């Protein structure tokens, strides 16, 4: 059988994603009961990281250990890739040693090249373009909190407020497969990349998803079931910080945004958060917030992904 990669949520079919969620639920329940099944016994996974990480790194490493495998963390500065060894050669060599590769880097094309060159499955742990593991954990968290939408996602209204970045793009792609209403509120000039919108619009024809994009975050937050935000300055954009902080000033989840959403709205943030910027302390620590459940679910969902691709 041909190996499979997970570089974008669109690498799985919607049926596969529903099955993955069922399995994730099972894994989460097992862990709560102290049951650790060794689905990745004797499997070794290389984790190449060119950017910093708390959740992705730790949840992958912990997940791999819980499943009986082992992880090798490779900071990009420590390997010859940093000295000009090609992605192709790196992929071929690693494929002789390990059973899978998780990578976090800047250019999405590099991850595509790595996956195309490697003989083992490659999982995208975030690129400048996409963050697919995050989107799966996000939707898993949404359905945990709002089970009424499990068989009926078309009534679910999900509003993303902020930058049309990697997290927003993966959320849009997954929404377009699920068939929910997805509203993206960004400042002008910070919209989701055209190539992603095109794929989402194509998916939406099949799923019935409703895609709404605009600049008025209060308008787009009205009656939302889920509010979502992310940092204004992503990793790699540090030189744009000053400009971005000015442009995004109002694109935050605060009490005024909560007020217009449904009374039982839940608030998500992929984290790390810049408290006081894209989200206030009051919201982050308030009754609507599910951000730490969301972070926990990264662990469970990624275990299901690894088992699917590797075992
Ligand atoms: N949400 C997320 O990917 O967090 P890290 O950058 O800490 O991995
Ligand atoms: N958009 C953020 C997400 C971090 C998990 C970034 O790319 O830095």
PDB file of C-alpha atoms and ligand atoms in Angstrom:
ATOM      1  CA  UNK A   1       0.000   0.000   0.000  1.00  0.00           C
ATOM      2  CA  UNK A   2       1.193   3.500  -0.820  1.00  0.00           C
ATOM      3  CA  UNK A   3       2.227   5.517   2.223  1.00  0.00           C
ATOM      4  CA  UNK A   4       0.061   8.469   3.105  1.00  0.00           C
ATOM      5  CA  UNK A   5       0.927  11.909   4.459  1.00  0.00           C
ATOM      6  CA  UNK A   6      -1.058  14.469   6.395  1.00  0.00           C
ATOM      7  CA  UNK A   7      -0.084  17.897   5.105  1.00  0.00           C
ATOM      8  CA  UNK A   8      -3.550  19.412   4.879  1.00  0.00           C
ATOM      9  CA  UNK A   9      -6.969  18.444   6.241  1.00  0.00           C
ATOM     10  CA  UNK A  10      -7.909  17.828   2.609  1.00  0.00           C
ATOM     11  CA  UNK A  11      -5.563  14.811   2.590  1.00  0.00           C
ATOM     12  CA  UNK A  12      -8.321  12.930   4.421  1.00  0.00           C
ATOM     13  CA  UNK A  13     -11.842  12.416   3.148  1.00  0.00           C
ATOM     14  CA  UNK A  14     -14.691  13.671   5.283  1.00  0.00           C
ATOM     15  CA  UNK A  15     -15.617  10.066   6.103  1.00  0.00           C
ATOM     16  CA  UNK A  16     -12.077   9.428   7.273  1.00  0.00           C
ATOM     17  CA  UNK A  17     -12.246  12.529   9.465  1.00  0.00           C
ATOM     18  CA  UNK A  18     -15.475  11.406  11.146  1.00  0.00           C
ATOM     19  CA  UNK A  19     -13.925   7.981  11.768  1.00  0.00           C
ATOM     20  CA  UNK A  20     -10.785   9.654  13.100  1.00  0.00           C
ATOM     21  CA  UNK A  21     -12.910  11.652  15.560  1.00  0.00           C
ATOM     22  CA  UNK A  22     -14.640   8.483  16.765  1.00  0.00           C
ATOM     23  CA  UNK A  23     -11.280   6.858  17.300  1.00  0.00           C
ATOM     24  CA  UNK A  24      -9.913   9.979  19.017  1.00  0.00           C
ATOM     25  CA  UNK A  25     -12.839   9.852  21.413  1.00  0.00           C
ATOM     26  CA  UNK A  26     -11.989   6.232  22.215  1.00  0.00           C
ATOM     27  CA  UNK A  27      -8.300   7.023  22.767  1.00  0.00           C
ATOM     28  CA  UNK A  28      -9.175   9.922  25.048  1.00  0.00           C
ATOM     29  CA  UNK A  29     -11.482   7.724  27.121  1.00  0.00           C
ATOM     30  CA  UNK A  30      -8.812   5.011  27.345  1.00  0.00           C
ATOM     31  CA  UNK A  31      -6.192   7.450  28.622  1.00  0.00           C
ATOM     32  CA  UNK A  32      -8.621   8.745  31.243  1.00  0.00           C
ATOM     33  CA  UNK A  33      -8.954   5.163  32.468  1.00  0.00           C
ATOM     34  CA  UNK A  34      -5.194   4.625  32.416  1.00  0.00           C
ATOM     35  CA  UNK A  35      -5.298   2.279  29.418  1.00  0.00           C
ATOM     36  CA  UNK A  36      -2.294   2.702  27.130  1.00  0.00           C
ATOM     37  CA  UNK A  37      -2.470   0.566  23.997  1.00  0.00           C
ATOM     38  CA  UNK A  38       0.879   0.293  22.211  1.00  0.00           C
ATOM     39  CA  UNK A  39      -0.248   1.013  18.674  1.00  0.00           C
ATOM     40  CA  UNK A  40       3.187   2.435  17.773  1.00  0.00           C
ATOM     41  CA  UNK A  41       5.323  -0.227  19.431  1.00  0.00           C
ATOM     42  CA  UNK A  42       8.852  -0.153  17.966  1.00  0.00           C
ATOM     43  CA  UNK A  43       8.024   2.838  15.770  1.00  0.00           C
ATOM     44  CA  UNK A  44      10.430   5.765  15.718  1.00  0.00           C
ATOM     45  CA  UNK A  45       9.346   9.195  14.582  1.00  0.00           C
ATOM     46  CA  UNK A  46      11.637  12.083  13.651  1.00  0.00           C
ATOM     47  CA  UNK A  47      10.393  15.559  14.532  1.00  0.00           C
ATOM     48  CA  UNK A  48      12.051  18.349  12.531  1.00  0.00           C
ATOM     49  CA  UNK A  49      11.275  21.764  13.982  1.00  0.00           C
ATOM     50  CA  UNK A  50      12.455  25.044  12.440  1.00  0.00           C
ATOM     51  CA  UNK A  51      10.154  27.092  14.663  1.00  0.00           C
ATOM     52  CA  UNK A  52       9.490  27.089  18.390  1.00  0.00           C
ATOM     53  CA  UNK A  53       6.620  25.071  19.831  1.00  0.00           C
ATOM     54  CA  UNK A  54       5.070  24.104  23.137  1.00  0.00           C
ATOM     55  CA  UNK A  55       1.875  22.250  22.262  1.00  0.00           C
ATOM     56  CA  UNK A  56       2.861  20.577  19.004  1.00  0.00           C
ATOM     57  CA  UNK A  57       6.210  19.353  20.209  1.00  0.00           C
ATOM     58  CA  UNK A  58       5.082  18.166  23.612  1.00  0.00           C
ATOM     59  CA  UNK A  59       1.777  16.649  22.492  1.00  0.00           C
ATOM     60  CA  UNK A  60       3.480  14.699  19.691  1.00  0.00           C
ATOM     61  CA  UNK A  61       6.292  13.476  21.948  1.00  0.00           C
ATOM     62  CA  UNK A  62       3.904  12.521  24.737  1.00  0.00           C
ATOM     63  CA  UNK A  63       1.499  10.880  22.286  1.00  0.00           C
ATOM     64  CA  UNK A  64       4.280   8.832  20.688  1.00  0.00           C
ATOM     65  CA  UNK A  65       5.486   7.626  24.108  1.00  0.00           C
ATOM     66  CA  UNK A  66       1.968   6.792  25.270  1.00  0.00           C
ATOM     67  CA  UNK A  67       1.590   4.655  22.153  1.00  0.00           C
ATOM     68  CA  UNK A  68       4.822   2.787  22.832  1.00  0.00           C
ATOM     69  CA  UNK A  69       6.956   4.473  20.172  1.00  0.00           C
ATOM     70  CA  UNK A  70       9.822   6.897  20.454  1.00  0.00           C
ATOM     71  CA  UNK A  71      10.489  10.357  19.076  1.00  0.00           C
ATOM     72  CA  UNK A  72      13.697  12.032  17.965  1.00  0.00           C
ATOM     73  CA  UNK A  73      13.457  15.805  18.189  1.00  0.00           C
ATOM     74  CA  UNK A  74      15.583  17.542  15.579  1.00  0.00           C
ATOM     75  CA  UNK A  75      16.006  21.259  15.750  1.00  0.00           C
ATOM     76  CA  UNK A  76      16.692  22.368  12.191  1.00  0.00           C
ATOM     77  CA  UNK A  77      19.921  24.039  13.355  1.00  0.00           C
ATOM     78  CA  UNK A  78      21.239  20.680  14.513  1.00  0.00           C
ATOM     79  CA  UNK A  79      20.920  18.842  11.219  1.00  0.00           C
ATOM     80  CA  UNK A  80      22.674  19.208   7.867  1.00  0.00           C
ATOM     81  CA  UNK A  81      19.499  20.539   6.243  1.00  0.00           C
ATOM     82  CA  UNK A  82      20.569  23.808   7.798  1.00  0.00           C
ATOM     83  CA  UNK A  83      23.922  23.576   6.007  1.00  0.00           C
ATOM     84  CA  UNK A  84      22.417  23.065   2.589  1.00  0.00           C
ATOM     85  CA  UNK A  85      21.784  19.311   2.404  1.00  0.00           C
ATOM     86  CA  UNK A  86      18.768  18.995   0.160  1.00  0.00           C
ATOM     87  CA  UNK A  87      15.279  18.183   1.348  1.00  0.00           C
ATOM     88  CA  UNK A  88      15.286  15.206  -1.028  1.00  0.00           C
ATOM     89  CA  UNK A  89      18.479  13.734   0.437  1.00  0.00           C
ATOM     90  CA  UNK A  90      17.300  14.393   3.988  1.00  0.00           C
ATOM     91  CA  UNK A  91      13.982  12.679   3.273  1.00  0.00           C
ATOM     92  CA  UNK A  92      15.655   9.641   1.692  1.00  0.00           C
ATOM     93  CA  UNK A  93      18.112   9.215   4.570  1.00  0.00           C
ATOM     94  CA  UNK A  94      15.553   9.678   7.334  1.00  0.00           C
ATOM     95  CA  UNK A  95      13.297   7.159   5.605  1.00  0.00           C
ATOM     96  CA  UNK A  96      16.009   4.537   6.139  1.00  0.00           C
ATOM     97  CA  UNK A  97      16.023   5.181   9.894  1.00  0.00           C
ATOM     98  CA  UNK A  98      12.567   6.192  11.054  1.00  0.00           C
ATOM     99  CA  UNK A  99       8.945   5.201  10.484  1.00  0.00           C
ATOM    100  CA  UNK A 100       7.511   8.684  10.186  1.00  0.00           C
ATOM    101  CA  UNK A 101       8.372  12.379  10.155  1.00  0.00           C
ATOM    102  CA  UNK A 102       6.629  15.319  11.814  1.00  0.00           C
ATOM    103  CA  UNK A 103       7.796  18.684  10.504  1.00  0.00           C
ATOM    104  CA  UNK A 104       7.204  22.311  11.492  1.00  0.00           C
ATOM    105  CA  UNK A 105       8.723  24.888   9.201  1.00  0.00           C
ATOM    106  CA  UNK A 106       8.137  28.053   7.188  1.00  0.00           C
ATOM    107  CA  UNK A 107       7.512  27.272   3.526  1.00  0.00           C
ATOM    108  CA  UNK A 108       4.682  24.840   2.883  1.00  0.00           C
ATOM    109  CA  UNK A 109       6.306  23.795  -0.414  1.00  0.00           C
ATOM    110  CA  UNK A 110       9.255  22.406   1.551  1.00  0.00           C
ATOM    111  CA  UNK A 111       6.944  20.101   3.456  1.00  0.00           C
ATOM    112  CA  UNK A 112       5.332  18.993   0.205  1.00  0.00           C
ATOM    113  CA  UNK A 113       8.787  18.264  -1.212  1.00  0.00           C
ATOM    114  CA  UNK A 114       9.775  16.365   1.927  1.00  0.00           C
ATOM    115  CA  UNK A 115       6.608  14.281   1.747  1.00  0.00           C
ATOM    116  CA  UNK A 116       7.059  13.597  -1.966  1.00  0.00           C
ATOM    117  CA  UNK A 117      10.654  12.490  -1.377  1.00  0.00           C
ATOM    118  CA  UNK A 118      10.198  10.493   1.822  1.00  0.00           C
ATOM    119  CA  UNK A 119       9.263   6.819   1.819  1.00  0.00           C
ATOM    120  CA  UNK A 120       7.592   7.186   5.226  1.00  0.00           C
ATOM    121  CA  UNK A 121       4.514   9.219   6.213  1.00  0.00           C
ATOM    122  CA  UNK A 122       5.020  12.940   6.818  1.00  0.00           C
ATOM    123  CA  UNK A 123       2.810  14.977   9.149  1.00  0.00           C
ATOM    124  CA  UNK A 124       2.598  18.752   8.938  1.00  0.00           C
ATOM    125  CA  UNK A 125       3.108  20.271  12.382  1.00  0.00           C
ATOM    126  CA  UNK A 126       2.555  23.806  10.993  1.00  0.00           C
ATOM    127  CA  UNK A 127       3.759  25.755   8.005  1.00  0.00           C
ATOM    128  CA  UNK A 128       3.251  29.400   7.069  1.00  0.00           C
ATOM    129  CA  UNK A 129       0.274  28.226   5.016  1.00  0.00           C
ATOM    130  CA  UNK A 130      -1.504  25.553   7.078  1.00  0.00           C
ATOM    131  CA  UNK A 131      -1.896  23.984  10.522  1.00  0.00           C
ATOM    132  CA  UNK A 132      -3.973  20.870   9.866  1.00  0.00           C
ATOM    133  CA  UNK A 133      -3.453  19.058  13.212  1.00  0.00           C
ATOM    134  CA  UNK A 134      -4.755  22.168  14.919  1.00  0.00           C
ATOM    135  CA  UNK A 135      -7.919  22.288  12.808  1.00  0.00           C
ATOM    136  CA  UNK A 136      -8.723  18.647  13.568  1.00  0.00           C
ATOM    137  CA  UNK A 137      -8.280  19.253  17.310  1.00  0.00           C
ATOM    138  CA  UNK A 138     -10.436  22.381  17.002  1.00  0.00           C
ATOM    139  CA  UNK A 139     -13.351  20.590  15.366  1.00  0.00           C
ATOM    140  CA  UNK A 140     -13.019  17.677  17.776  1.00  0.00           C
ATOM    141  CA  UNK A 141     -13.336  20.215  20.620  1.00  0.00           C
ATOM    142  CA  UNK A 142     -16.319  21.886  18.968  1.00  0.00           C
ATOM    143  CA  UNK A 143     -18.209  18.601  18.656  1.00  0.00           C
ATOM    144  CA  UNK A 144     -17.327  17.605  22.219  1.00  0.00           C
ATOM    145  CA  UNK A 145     -18.873  20.820  23.454  1.00  0.00           C
ATOM    146  CA  UNK A 146     -21.682  21.007  20.932  1.00  0.00           C
ATOM    147  CA  UNK A 147     -22.746  17.436  20.174  1.00  0.00           C
ATOM    148  CA  UNK A 148     -26.010  18.690  18.646  1.00  0.00           C
ATOM    149  CA  UNK A 149     -23.997  19.584  15.535  1.00  0.00           C
ATOM    150  CA  UNK A 150     -22.378  16.198  15.037  1.00  0.00           C
ATOM    151  CA  UNK A 151     -24.936  15.012  12.530  1.00  0.00           C
ATOM    152  CA  UNK A 152     -25.970  18.462  11.568  1.00  0.00           C
ATOM    153  CA  UNK A 153     -22.935  20.690  11.014  1.00  0.00           C
ATOM    154  CA  UNK A 154     -24.814  22.935   8.576  1.00  0.00           C
ATOM    155  CA  UNK A 155     -26.364  24.839  11.497  1.00  0.00           C
ATOM    156  CA  UNK A 156     -23.030  25.469  13.183  1.00  0.00           C
ATOM    157  CA  UNK A 157     -21.808  29.059  12.927  1.00  0.00           C
ATOM    158  CA  UNK A 158     -18.066  29.402  13.423  1.00  0.00           C
ATOM    159  CA  UNK A 159     -16.471  32.862  13.377  1.00  0.00           C
ATOM    160  CA  UNK A 160     -12.732  33.410  13.085  1.00  0.00           C
ATOM    161  CA  UNK A 161     -11.511  36.902  13.984  1.00  0.00           C
ATOM    162  CA  UNK A 162      -8.007  38.089  13.092  1.00  0.00           C
ATOM    163  CA  UNK A 163      -5.343  37.282  10.546  1.00  0.00           C
ATOM    164  CA  UNK A 164      -6.082  35.110   7.500  1.00  0.00           C
ATOM    165  CA  UNK A 165      -3.147  32.925   8.528  1.00  0.00           C
ATOM    166  CA  UNK A 166      -2.246  29.221   8.659  1.00  0.00           C
ATOM    167  CA  UNK A 167      -4.709  28.493  11.472  1.00  0.00           C
ATOM    168  CA  UNK A 168      -7.548  30.363   9.764  1.00  0.00           C
ATOM    169  CA  UNK A 169      -6.797  28.644   6.456  1.00  0.00           C
ATOM    170  CA  UNK A 170      -6.951  25.132   7.907  1.00  0.00           C
ATOM    171  CA  UNK A 171     -10.120  26.030   9.785  1.00  0.00           C
ATOM    172  CA  UNK A 172     -11.689  27.289   6.560  1.00  0.00           C
ATOM    173  CA  UNK A 173     -10.659  24.152   4.659  1.00  0.00           C
ATOM    174  CA  UNK A 174     -12.054  21.834   7.317  1.00  0.00           C
ATOM    175  CA  UNK A 175     -15.272  23.860   7.547  1.00  0.00           C
ATOM    176  CA  UNK A 176     -15.650  23.623   3.796  1.00  0.00           C
ATOM    177  CA  UNK A 177     -15.496  19.839   4.103  1.00  0.00           C
ATOM    178  CA  UNK A 178     -17.763  19.653   7.170  1.00  0.00           C
ATOM    179  CA  UNK A 179     -20.472  21.849   5.684  1.00  0.00           C
ATOM    180  CA  UNK A 180     -20.846  24.402   8.504  1.00  0.00           C
ATOM    181  CA  UNK A 181     -21.126  28.158   8.232  1.00  0.00           C
ATOM    182  CA  UNK A 182     -17.657  29.684   8.468  1.00  0.00           C
ATOM    183  CA  UNK A 183     -17.219  33.429   8.810  1.00  0.00           C
ATOM    184  CA  UNK A 184     -13.777  34.959   8.586  1.00  0.00           C
ATOM    185  CA  UNK A 185     -13.302  38.538   9.792  1.00  0.00           C
ATOM    186  CA  UNK A 186      -9.949  40.047   8.831  1.00  0.00           C
ATOM    187  CA  UNK A 187      -8.660  43.538   8.200  1.00  0.00           C
ATOM    188  CA  UNK A 188      -8.387  44.452   4.510  1.00  0.00           C
ATOM    189  CA  UNK A 189      -5.205  43.048   3.006  1.00  0.00           C
ATOM    190  CA  UNK A 190      -4.930  40.220   5.556  1.00  0.00           C
ATOM    191  CA  UNK A 191      -7.409  37.811   3.981  1.00  0.00           C
ATOM    192  CA  UNK A 192      -6.870  34.076   3.591  1.00  0.00           C
ATOM    193  CA  UNK A 193      -4.732  33.264   0.509  1.00  0.00           C
ATOM    194  CA  UNK A 194      -6.687  32.996  -2.751  1.00  0.00           C
ATOM    195  CA  UNK A 195      -5.502  29.443  -3.472  1.00  0.00           C
ATOM    196  CA  UNK A 196      -7.018  28.260  -0.159  1.00  0.00           C
ATOM    197  CA  UNK A 197     -10.302  30.090  -0.736  1.00  0.00           C
ATOM    198  CA  UNK A 198     -10.601  28.453  -4.154  1.00  0.00           C
ATOM    199  CA  UNK A 199     -10.218  24.966  -2.704  1.00  0.00           C
ATOM    200  CA  UNK A 200     -12.687  25.801   0.075  1.00  0.00           C
ATOM    201  CA  UNK A 201     -15.254  27.127  -2.386  1.00  0.00           C
ATOM    202  CA  UNK A 202     -14.940  23.992  -4.467  1.00  0.00           C
ATOM    203  CA  UNK A 203     -15.434  21.792  -1.362  1.00  0.00           C
ATOM    204  CA  UNK A 204     -18.383  23.894  -0.240  1.00  0.00           C
ATOM    205  CA  UNK A 205     -20.276  23.018  -3.433  1.00  0.00           C
ATOM    206  CA  UNK A 206     -20.296  19.417  -2.248  1.00  0.00           C
ATOM    207  CA  UNK A 207     -20.729  19.889   1.505  1.00  0.00           C
ATOM    208  CA  UNK A 208     -23.126  22.849   1.468  1.00  0.00           C
ATOM    209  CA  UNK A 209     -20.750  24.896   3.637  1.00  0.00           C
ATOM    210  CA  UNK A 210     -21.478  28.604   3.755  1.00  0.00           C
ATOM    211  CA  UNK A 211     -18.365  30.775   3.511  1.00  0.00           C
ATOM    212  CA  UNK A 212     -18.651  34.410   4.571  1.00  0.00           C
ATOM    213  CA  UNK A 213     -15.671  36.724   4.532  1.00  0.00           C
ATOM    214  CA  UNK A 214     -15.574  40.336   5.608  1.00  0.00           C
ATOM    215  CA  UNK A 215     -13.957  43.041   7.686  1.00  0.00           C
ATOM    216  CA  UNK A 216     -16.629  43.744  10.306  1.00  0.00           C
ATOM    217  CA  UNK A 217     -15.849  41.325  13.127  1.00  0.00           C
ATOM    218  CA  UNK A 218     -18.809  42.374  15.283  1.00  0.00           C
ATOM    219  CA  UNK A 219     -21.244  41.791  12.419  1.00  0.00           C
ATOM    220  CA  UNK A 220     -19.684  38.401  11.647  1.00  0.00           C
ATOM    221  CA  UNK A 221     -19.745  37.360  15.319  1.00  0.00           C
ATOM    222  CA  UNK A 222     -23.529  37.732  15.590  1.00  0.00           C
ATOM    223  CA  UNK A 223     -25.222  34.512  16.722  1.00  0.00           C
ATOM    224  CA  UNK A 224     -21.963  32.576  16.482  1.00  0.00           C
ATOM    225  CA  UNK A 225     -21.775  29.197  18.208  1.00  0.00           C
ATOM    226  CA  UNK A 226     -17.996  29.292  18.196  1.00  0.00           C
ATOM    227  CA  UNK A 227     -15.616  32.246  18.236  1.00  0.00           C
ATOM    228  CA  UNK A 228     -11.992  31.692  17.303  1.00  0.00           C
ATOM    229  CA  UNK A 229      -8.925  33.881  17.223  1.00  0.00           C
ATOM    230  CA  UNK A 230      -5.160  33.595  16.845  1.00  0.00           C
ATOM    231  CA  UNK A 231      -2.128  35.853  17.196  1.00  0.00           C
ATOM    232  CA  UNK A 232      -1.813  38.938  15.006  1.00  0.00           C
ATOM    233  CA  UNK A 233       1.869  38.257  14.342  1.00  0.00           C
ATOM    234  CA  UNK A 234       2.722  34.692  13.381  1.00  0.00           C
ATOM    235  CA  UNK A 235       6.141  33.102  13.664  1.00  0.00           C
ATOM    236  CA  UNK A 236       8.329  34.531  10.907  1.00  0.00           C
ATOM    237  CA  UNK A 237       6.433  37.856  10.739  1.00  0.00           C
ATOM    238  CA  UNK A 238       8.231  39.517  13.629  1.00  0.00           C
ATOM    239  CA  UNK A 239       9.523  42.369  11.436  1.00  0.00           C
ATOM    240  CA  UNK A 240       5.889  43.337  10.702  1.00  0.00           C
ATOM    241  CA  UNK A 241       4.920  43.471  14.383  1.00  0.00           C
ATOM    242  CA  UNK A 242       4.525  47.217  14.738  1.00  0.00           C
ATOM    243  CA  UNK A 243       2.385  47.572  11.624  1.00  0.00           C
ATOM    244  CA  UNK A 244       0.266  44.527  12.426  1.00  0.00           C
ATOM    245  CA  UNK A 245      -0.465  45.594  15.995  1.00  0.00           C
ATOM    246  CA  UNK A 246      -1.884  48.852  14.598  1.00  0.00           C
ATOM    247  CA  UNK A 247      -3.924  47.190  11.855  1.00  0.00           C
ATOM    248  CA  UNK A 248      -5.387  44.425  14.030  1.00  0.00           C
ATOM    249  CA  UNK A 249      -6.117  46.597  17.089  1.00  0.00           C
ATOM    250  CA  UNK A 250      -9.881  45.948  17.020  1.00  0.00           C
ATOM    251  CA  UNK A 251      -9.767  42.337  15.830  1.00  0.00           C
ATOM    252  CA  UNK A 252      -9.978  40.793  19.242  1.00  0.00           C
ATOM    253  CA  UNK A 253     -12.384  38.666  21.224  1.00  0.00           C
ATOM    254  CA  UNK A 254     -13.535  40.762  24.144  1.00  0.00           C
ATOM    255  CA  UNK A 255     -16.798  41.160  26.050  1.00  0.00           C
ATOM    256  CA  UNK A 256     -18.347  43.214  23.201  1.00  0.00           C
ATOM    257  CA  UNK A 257     -17.855  40.310  20.804  1.00  0.00           C
ATOM    258  CA  UNK A 258     -19.164  37.767  23.333  1.00  0.00           C
ATOM    259  CA  UNK A 259     -22.289  39.898  23.768  1.00  0.00           C
ATOM    260  CA  UNK A 260     -23.398  39.552  20.135  1.00  0.00           C
ATOM    261  CA  UNK A 261     -22.697  35.809  19.857  1.00  0.00           C
ATOM    262  CA  UNK A 262     -25.047  33.048  21.104  1.00  0.00           C
ATOM    263  CA  UNK A 263     -25.360  32.969  24.882  1.00  0.00           C
ATOM    264  CA  UNK A 264     -23.729  29.533  24.961  1.00  0.00           C
ATOM    265  CA  UNK A 265     -20.917  30.461  22.561  1.00  0.00           C
ATOM    266  CA  UNK A 266     -17.583  28.743  23.109  1.00  0.00           C
ATOM    267  CA  UNK A 267     -14.281  30.512  22.527  1.00  0.00           C
ATOM    268  CA  UNK A 268     -11.253  28.820  21.002  1.00  0.00           C
ATOM    269  CA  UNK A 269      -7.666  29.945  20.447  1.00  0.00           C
ATOM    270  CA  UNK A 270      -4.941  27.669  19.121  1.00  0.00           C
ATOM    271  CA  UNK A 271      -2.468  29.281  21.590  1.00  0.00           C
ATOM    272  CA  UNK A 272       0.031  30.674  22.381  1.00  0.00           C
ATOM    273  CA  UNK A 273      -2.091  33.762  23.119  1.00  0.00           C
ATOM    274  CA  UNK A 274      -1.036  37.337  23.499  1.00  0.00           C
ATOM    275  CA  UNK A 275      -3.403  38.114  26.331  1.00  0.00           C
ATOM    276  CA  UNK A 276      -4.722  41.656  26.083  1.00  0.00           C
ATOM    277  CA  UNK A 277      -4.243  41.716  22.325  1.00  0.00           C
ATOM    278  CA  UNK A 278      -6.341  39.269  20.249  1.00  0.00           C
ATOM    279  CA  UNK A 279      -8.132  38.000  23.367  1.00  0.00           C
ATOM    280  CA  UNK A 280      -8.777  39.615  26.718  1.00  0.00           C
ATOM    281  CA  UNK A 281      -7.975  37.898  30.029  1.00  0.00           C
ATOM    282  CA  UNK A 282     -11.632  38.158  30.890  1.00  0.00           C
ATOM    283  CA  UNK A 283     -12.634  36.029  27.884  1.00  0.00           C
ATOM    284  CA  UNK A 284      -9.683  33.653  28.014  1.00  0.00           C
ATOM    285  CA  UNK A 285     -10.331  32.842  31.680  1.00  0.00           C
ATOM    286  CA  UNK A 286     -14.101  33.234  31.447  1.00  0.00           C
ATOM    287  CA  UNK A 287     -16.962  30.718  31.245  1.00  0.00           C
ATOM    288  CA  UNK A 288     -17.048  30.549  27.424  1.00  0.00           C
ATOM    289  CA  UNK A 289     -13.391  29.638  26.995  1.00  0.00           C
ATOM    290  CA  UNK A 290     -12.407  26.106  26.018  1.00  0.00           C
ATOM    291  CA  UNK A 291      -8.833  26.893  25.063  1.00  0.00           C
ATOM    292  CA  UNK A 292      -7.177  24.400  27.383  1.00  0.00           C
ATOM    293  CA  UNK A 293      -9.490  21.541  26.382  1.00  0.00           C
ATOM    294  CA  UNK A 294      -8.598  22.447  22.818  1.00  0.00           C
ATOM    295  CA  UNK A 295      -4.877  22.272  23.632  1.00  0.00           C
ATOM    296  CA  UNK A 296      -5.365  18.895  25.332  1.00  0.00           C
ATOM    297  CA  UNK A 297      -7.215  17.566  22.314  1.00  0.00           C
ATOM    298  CA  UNK A 298      -4.146  18.123  20.156  1.00  0.00           C
ATOM    299  CA  UNK A 299      -2.670  15.120  21.964  1.00  0.00           C
ATOM    300  CA  UNK A 300      -5.622  12.815  21.392  1.00  0.00           C
ATOM    301  CA  UNK A 301      -6.262  13.777  17.758  1.00  0.00           C
ATOM    302  CA  UNK A 302      -2.594  13.504  16.775  1.00  0.00           C
ATOM    303  CA  UNK A 303      -2.390  10.048  18.321  1.00  0.00           C
ATOM    304  CA  UNK A 304      -5.282   9.012  16.098  1.00  0.00           C
ATOM    305  CA  UNK A 305      -3.552  10.566  13.061  1.00  0.00           C
ATOM    306  CA  UNK A 306      -0.280   8.747  13.773  1.00  0.00           C
ATOM    307  CA  UNK A 307      -2.035   5.426  14.301  1.00  0.00           C
ATOM    308  CA  UNK A 308      -3.912   5.904  11.029  1.00  0.00           C
ATOM    309  CA  UNK A 309      -0.754   6.653   9.050  1.00  0.00           C
ATOM    310  CA  UNK A 310       1.827   4.493  10.788  1.00  0.00           C
ATOM    311  CA  UNK A 311       0.452   1.392  12.371  1.00  0.00           C
TER     312      UNK A 311
HETATM  313  N1  LIG B   1      -1.080  25.703  18.765  1.00  0.00           N
HETATM  314  C1  LIG B   1       0.203  25.334  18.586  1.00  0.00           C
HETATM  315  O1  LIG B   1       0.563  24.744  17.573  1.00  0.00           O
HETATM  316  O2  LIG B   1       1.031  25.642  19.614  1.00  0.00           O
HETATM  317  P1  LIG B   1       2.632  25.520  19.607  1.00  0.00           P
HETATM  318  O3  LIG B   1       3.148  26.598  18.695  1.00  0.00           O
HETATM  319  O4  LIG B   1       3.014  25.741  21.037  1.00  0.00           O
HETATM  320  O5  LIG B   1       3.003  24.167  19.105  1.00  0.00           O
HETATM  321  N1  LIG B   2      -0.447  31.528  13.471  1.00  0.00           N
HETATM  322  C1  LIG B   2       0.459  31.121  14.522  1.00  0.00           C
HETATM  323  C2  LIG B   2       0.042  29.816  15.092  1.00  0.00           C
HETATM  324  C3  LIG B   2       0.891  29.293  16.198  1.00  0.00           C
HETATM  325  C4  LIG B   2       0.441  27.962  16.688  1.00  0.00           C
HETATM  326  C5  LIG B   2       1.869  31.053  13.954  1.00  0.00           C
HETATM  327  O1  LIG B   2       2.035  30.535  12.845  1.00  0.00           O
HETATM  328  O2  LIG B   2       2.802  31.517  14.609  1.00  0.00           O
END
